[in-house]
mmCIF file with all atom_site columns, C-alpha atoms in Angstrom:
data_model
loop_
_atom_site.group_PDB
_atom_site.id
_atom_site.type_symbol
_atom_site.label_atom_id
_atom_site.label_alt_id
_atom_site.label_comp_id
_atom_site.label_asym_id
_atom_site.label_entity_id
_atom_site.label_seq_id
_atom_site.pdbx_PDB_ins_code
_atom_site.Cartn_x
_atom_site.Cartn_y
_atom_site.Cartn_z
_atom_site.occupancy
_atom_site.B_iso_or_equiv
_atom_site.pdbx_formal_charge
_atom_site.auth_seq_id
_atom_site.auth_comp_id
_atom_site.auth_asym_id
_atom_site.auth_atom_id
_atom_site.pdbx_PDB_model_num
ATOM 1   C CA . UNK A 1 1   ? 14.787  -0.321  -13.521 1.00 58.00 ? 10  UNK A CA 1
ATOM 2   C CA . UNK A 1 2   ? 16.673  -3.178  -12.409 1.00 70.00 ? 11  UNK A CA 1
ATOM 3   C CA . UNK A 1 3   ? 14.559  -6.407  -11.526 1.00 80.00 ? 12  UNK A CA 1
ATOM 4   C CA . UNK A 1 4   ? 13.280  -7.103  -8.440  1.00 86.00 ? 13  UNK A CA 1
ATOM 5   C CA . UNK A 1 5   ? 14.258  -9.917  -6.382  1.00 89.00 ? 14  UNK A CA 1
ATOM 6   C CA . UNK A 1 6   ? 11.880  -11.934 -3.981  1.00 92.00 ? 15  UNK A CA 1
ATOM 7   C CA . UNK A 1 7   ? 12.421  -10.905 -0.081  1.00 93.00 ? 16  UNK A CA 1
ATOM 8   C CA . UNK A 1 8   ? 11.610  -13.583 2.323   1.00 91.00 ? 17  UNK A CA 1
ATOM 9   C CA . UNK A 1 9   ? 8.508   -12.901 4.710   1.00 92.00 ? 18  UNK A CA 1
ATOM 10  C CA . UNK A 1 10  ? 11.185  -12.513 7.654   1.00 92.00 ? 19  UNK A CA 1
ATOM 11  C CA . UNK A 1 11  ? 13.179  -10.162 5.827   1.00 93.00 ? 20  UNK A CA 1
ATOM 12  C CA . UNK A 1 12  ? 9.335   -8.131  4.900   1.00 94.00 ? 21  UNK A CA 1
ATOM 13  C CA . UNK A 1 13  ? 8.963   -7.975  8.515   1.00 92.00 ? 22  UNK A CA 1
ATOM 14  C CA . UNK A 1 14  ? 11.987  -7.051  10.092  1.00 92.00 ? 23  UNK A CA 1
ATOM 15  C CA . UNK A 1 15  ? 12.095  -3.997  6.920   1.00 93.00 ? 24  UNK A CA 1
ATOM 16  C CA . UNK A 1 16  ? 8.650   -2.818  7.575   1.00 91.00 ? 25  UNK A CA 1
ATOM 17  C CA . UNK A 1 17  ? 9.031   -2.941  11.412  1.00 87.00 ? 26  UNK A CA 1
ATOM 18  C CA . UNK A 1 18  ? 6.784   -4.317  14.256  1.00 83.00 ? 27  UNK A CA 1
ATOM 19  C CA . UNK A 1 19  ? 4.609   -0.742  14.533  1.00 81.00 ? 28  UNK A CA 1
ATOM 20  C CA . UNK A 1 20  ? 3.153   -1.154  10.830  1.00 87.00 ? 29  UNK A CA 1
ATOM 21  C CA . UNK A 1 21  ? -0.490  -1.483  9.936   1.00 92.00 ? 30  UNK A CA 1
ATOM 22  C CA . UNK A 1 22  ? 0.519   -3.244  7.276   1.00 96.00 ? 31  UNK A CA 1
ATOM 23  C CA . UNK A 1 23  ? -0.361  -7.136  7.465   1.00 94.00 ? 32  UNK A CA 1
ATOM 24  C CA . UNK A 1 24  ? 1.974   -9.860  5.835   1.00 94.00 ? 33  UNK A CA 1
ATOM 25  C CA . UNK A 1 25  ? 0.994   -13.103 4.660   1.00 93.00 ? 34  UNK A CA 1
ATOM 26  C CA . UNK A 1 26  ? 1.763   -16.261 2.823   1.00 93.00 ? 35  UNK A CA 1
ATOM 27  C CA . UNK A 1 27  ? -0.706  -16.701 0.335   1.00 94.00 ? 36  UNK A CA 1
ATOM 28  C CA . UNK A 1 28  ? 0.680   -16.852 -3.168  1.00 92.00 ? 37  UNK A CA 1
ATOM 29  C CA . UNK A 1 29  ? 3.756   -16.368 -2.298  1.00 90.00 ? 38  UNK A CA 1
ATOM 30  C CA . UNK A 1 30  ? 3.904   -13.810 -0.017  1.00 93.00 ? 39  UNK A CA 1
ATOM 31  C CA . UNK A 1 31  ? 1.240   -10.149 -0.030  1.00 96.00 ? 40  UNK A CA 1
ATOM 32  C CA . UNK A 1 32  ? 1.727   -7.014  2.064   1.00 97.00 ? 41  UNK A CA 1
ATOM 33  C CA . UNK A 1 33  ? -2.034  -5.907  3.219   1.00 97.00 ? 42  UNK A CA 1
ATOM 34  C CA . UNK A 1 34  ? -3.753  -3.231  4.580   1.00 96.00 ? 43  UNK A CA 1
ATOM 35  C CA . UNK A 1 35  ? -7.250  -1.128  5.140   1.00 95.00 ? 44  UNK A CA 1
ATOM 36  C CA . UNK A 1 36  ? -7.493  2.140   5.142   1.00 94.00 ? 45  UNK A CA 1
ATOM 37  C CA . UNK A 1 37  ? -10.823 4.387   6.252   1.00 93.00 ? 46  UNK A CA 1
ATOM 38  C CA . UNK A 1 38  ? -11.457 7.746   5.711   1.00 93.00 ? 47  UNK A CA 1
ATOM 39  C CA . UNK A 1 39  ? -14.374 10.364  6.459   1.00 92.00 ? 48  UNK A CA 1
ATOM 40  C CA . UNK A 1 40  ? -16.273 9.918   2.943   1.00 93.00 ? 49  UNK A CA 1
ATOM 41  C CA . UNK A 1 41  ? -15.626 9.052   -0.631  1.00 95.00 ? 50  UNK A CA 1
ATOM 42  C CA . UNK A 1 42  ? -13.963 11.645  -1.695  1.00 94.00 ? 51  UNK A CA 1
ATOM 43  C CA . UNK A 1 43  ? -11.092 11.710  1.003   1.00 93.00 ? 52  UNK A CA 1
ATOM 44  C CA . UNK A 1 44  ? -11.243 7.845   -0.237  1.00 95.00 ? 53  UNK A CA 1
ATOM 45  C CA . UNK A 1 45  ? -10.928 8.792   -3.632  1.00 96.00 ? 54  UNK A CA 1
ATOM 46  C CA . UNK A 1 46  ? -8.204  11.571  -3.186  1.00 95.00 ? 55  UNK A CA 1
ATOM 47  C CA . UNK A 1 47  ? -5.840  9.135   -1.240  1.00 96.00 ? 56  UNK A CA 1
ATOM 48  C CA . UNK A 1 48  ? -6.356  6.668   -4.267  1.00 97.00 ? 57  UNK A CA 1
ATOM 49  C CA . UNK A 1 49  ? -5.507  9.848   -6.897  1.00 97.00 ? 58  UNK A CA 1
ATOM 50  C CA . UNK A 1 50  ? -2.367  10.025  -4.652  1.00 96.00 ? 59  UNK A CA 1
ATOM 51  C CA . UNK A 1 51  ? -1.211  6.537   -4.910  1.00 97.00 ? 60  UNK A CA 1
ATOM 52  C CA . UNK A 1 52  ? -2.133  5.996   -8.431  1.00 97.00 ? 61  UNK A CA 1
ATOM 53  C CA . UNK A 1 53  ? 0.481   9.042   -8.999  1.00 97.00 ? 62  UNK A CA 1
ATOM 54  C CA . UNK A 1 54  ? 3.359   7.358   -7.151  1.00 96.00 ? 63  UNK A CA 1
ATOM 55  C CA . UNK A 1 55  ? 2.336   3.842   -9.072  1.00 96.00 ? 64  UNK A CA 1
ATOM 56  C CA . UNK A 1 56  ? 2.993   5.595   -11.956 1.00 96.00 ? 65  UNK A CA 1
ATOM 57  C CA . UNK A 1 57  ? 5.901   6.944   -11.559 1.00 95.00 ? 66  UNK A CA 1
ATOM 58  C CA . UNK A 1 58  ? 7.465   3.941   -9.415  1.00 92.00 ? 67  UNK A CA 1
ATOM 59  C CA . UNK A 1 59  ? 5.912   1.494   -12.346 1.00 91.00 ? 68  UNK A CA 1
ATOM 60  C CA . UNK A 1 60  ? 4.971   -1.092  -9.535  1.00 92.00 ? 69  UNK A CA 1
ATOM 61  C CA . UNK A 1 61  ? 1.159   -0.790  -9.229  1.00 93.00 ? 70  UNK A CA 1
ATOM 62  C CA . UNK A 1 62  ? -1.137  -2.433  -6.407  1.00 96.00 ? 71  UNK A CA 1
ATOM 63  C CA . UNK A 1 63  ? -4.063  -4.797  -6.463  1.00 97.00 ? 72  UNK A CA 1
ATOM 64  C CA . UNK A 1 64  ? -6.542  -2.760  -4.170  1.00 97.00 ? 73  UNK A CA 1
ATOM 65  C CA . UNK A 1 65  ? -10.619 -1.912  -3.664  1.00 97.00 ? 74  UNK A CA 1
ATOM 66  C CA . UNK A 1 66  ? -12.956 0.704   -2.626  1.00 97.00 ? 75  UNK A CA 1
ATOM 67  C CA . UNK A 1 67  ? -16.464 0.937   -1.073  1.00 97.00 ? 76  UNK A CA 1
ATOM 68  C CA . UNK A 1 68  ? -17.537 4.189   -0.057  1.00 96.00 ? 77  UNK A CA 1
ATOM 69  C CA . UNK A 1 69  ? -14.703 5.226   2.907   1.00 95.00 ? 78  UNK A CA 1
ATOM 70  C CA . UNK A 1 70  ? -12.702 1.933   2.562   1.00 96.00 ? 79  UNK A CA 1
ATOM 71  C CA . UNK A 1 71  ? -9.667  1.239   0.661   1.00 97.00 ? 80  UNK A CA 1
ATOM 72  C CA . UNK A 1 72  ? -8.001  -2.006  0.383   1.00 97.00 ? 81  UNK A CA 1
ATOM 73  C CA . UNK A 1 73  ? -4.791  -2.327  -0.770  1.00 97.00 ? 82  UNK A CA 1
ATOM 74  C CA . UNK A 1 74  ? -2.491  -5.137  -1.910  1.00 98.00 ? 83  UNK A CA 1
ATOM 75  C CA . UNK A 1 75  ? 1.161   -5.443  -2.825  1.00 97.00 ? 84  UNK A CA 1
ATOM 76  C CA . UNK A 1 76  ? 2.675   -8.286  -4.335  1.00 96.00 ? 85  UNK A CA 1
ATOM 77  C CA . UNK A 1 77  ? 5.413   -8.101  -7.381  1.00 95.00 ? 86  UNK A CA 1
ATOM 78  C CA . UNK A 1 78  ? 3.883   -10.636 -9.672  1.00 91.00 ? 87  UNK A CA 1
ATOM 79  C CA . UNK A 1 79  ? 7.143   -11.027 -11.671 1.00 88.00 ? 88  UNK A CA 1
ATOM 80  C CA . UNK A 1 80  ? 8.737   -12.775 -8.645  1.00 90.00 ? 89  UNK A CA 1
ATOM 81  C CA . UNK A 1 81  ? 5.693   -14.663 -7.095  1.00 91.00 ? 90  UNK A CA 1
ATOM 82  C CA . UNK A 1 82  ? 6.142   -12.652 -3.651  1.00 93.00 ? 91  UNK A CA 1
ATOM 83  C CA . UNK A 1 83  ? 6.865   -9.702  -1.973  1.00 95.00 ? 92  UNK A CA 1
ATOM 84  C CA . UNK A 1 84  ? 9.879   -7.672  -3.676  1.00 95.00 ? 93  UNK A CA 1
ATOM 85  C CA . UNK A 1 85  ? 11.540  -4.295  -2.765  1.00 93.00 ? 94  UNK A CA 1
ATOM 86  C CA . UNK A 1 86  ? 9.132   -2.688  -4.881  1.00 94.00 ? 95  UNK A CA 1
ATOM 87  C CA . UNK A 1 87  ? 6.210   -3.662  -2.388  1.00 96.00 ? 96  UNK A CA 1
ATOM 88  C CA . UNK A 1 88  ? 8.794   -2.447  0.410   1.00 95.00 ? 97  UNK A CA 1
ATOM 89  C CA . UNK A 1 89  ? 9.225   1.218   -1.771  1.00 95.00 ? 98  UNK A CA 1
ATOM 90  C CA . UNK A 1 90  ? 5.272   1.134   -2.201  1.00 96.00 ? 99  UNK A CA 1
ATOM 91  C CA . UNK A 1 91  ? 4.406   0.849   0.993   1.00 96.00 ? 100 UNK A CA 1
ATOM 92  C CA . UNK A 1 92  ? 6.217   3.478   2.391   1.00 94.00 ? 101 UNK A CA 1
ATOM 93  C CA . UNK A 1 93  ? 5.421   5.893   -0.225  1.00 95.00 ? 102 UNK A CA 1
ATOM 94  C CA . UNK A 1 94  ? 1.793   5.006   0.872   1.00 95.00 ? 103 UNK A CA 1
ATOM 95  C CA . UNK A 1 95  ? 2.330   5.501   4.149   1.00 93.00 ? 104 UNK A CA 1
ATOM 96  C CA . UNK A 1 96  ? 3.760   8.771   3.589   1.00 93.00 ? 105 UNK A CA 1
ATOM 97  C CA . UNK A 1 97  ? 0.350   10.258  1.793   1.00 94.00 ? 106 UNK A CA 1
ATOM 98  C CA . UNK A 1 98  ? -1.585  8.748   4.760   1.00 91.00 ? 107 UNK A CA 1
ATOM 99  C CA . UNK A 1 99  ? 0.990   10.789  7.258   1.00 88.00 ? 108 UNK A CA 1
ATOM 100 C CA . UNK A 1 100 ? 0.524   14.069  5.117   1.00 88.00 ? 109 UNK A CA 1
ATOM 101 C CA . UNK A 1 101 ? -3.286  14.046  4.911   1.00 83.00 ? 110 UNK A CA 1
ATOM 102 C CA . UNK A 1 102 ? -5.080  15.788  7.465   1.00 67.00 ? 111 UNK A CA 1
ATOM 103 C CA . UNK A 1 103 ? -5.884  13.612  10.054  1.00 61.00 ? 112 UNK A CA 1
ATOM 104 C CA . UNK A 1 104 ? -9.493  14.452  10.444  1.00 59.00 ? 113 UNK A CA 1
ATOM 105 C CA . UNK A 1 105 ? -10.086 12.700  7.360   1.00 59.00 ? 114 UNK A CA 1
ATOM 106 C CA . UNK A 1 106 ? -8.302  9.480   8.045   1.00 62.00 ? 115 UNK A CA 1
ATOM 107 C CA . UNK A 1 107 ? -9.904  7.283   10.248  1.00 63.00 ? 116 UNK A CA 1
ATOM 108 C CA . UNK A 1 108 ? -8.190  4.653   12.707  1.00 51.00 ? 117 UNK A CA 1
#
């Protein structure tokens, strides 16, 4: 896997689009943010399962938390001090679980 290159915070914005839930900020160096709710724990859990898979495999793992329904999630690529195309790949591939889960068990 090549290595990533840091991706200005315009650049973040214009690639993820003005529609995403997905928050941007400045803090050390740039992080890519976002909440996520579900019914209960376990539709919490089994989105987490999900994502932990596609860490894996993309080898770019996120900084994230749970309480009961709530996920947090965090991407930032360390090795650059900012947000990278990894992030970019990461997010989308996370967004992609949320779309194919049933929708009764995400919440808005």
């Amino acid at each position: 896997m090549s290595k990533p290159s840091l991706i200005s915070l315009e650049e973040v914005a214009r690639r993820i689009g003005p529609s995403s839930q997905w928050t941007i900020t400045d803090r050390r160096g740039g992080l890519l943010c976002r909440e996520f709710r579900f019914k209960d724990f376990r539709e919490a859990f089994g989105f987490m399962t999900q994502v932990a898979l596609v860490a894996e495999k993309l080898d770019h793992h996120p900084e994230w938390s749970n309480v009961y329904n709530k996920v947090n999630i965090t991407l930032t690529t360390h090795d650059v001090g900012g947000i990278s195309d990894r992030d970019i790949k990461m997010a989308e591939m996370i967004d992609l679980i949320v779309r194919q889960m049933d929708p009764m068990q995400v919440k808005a």
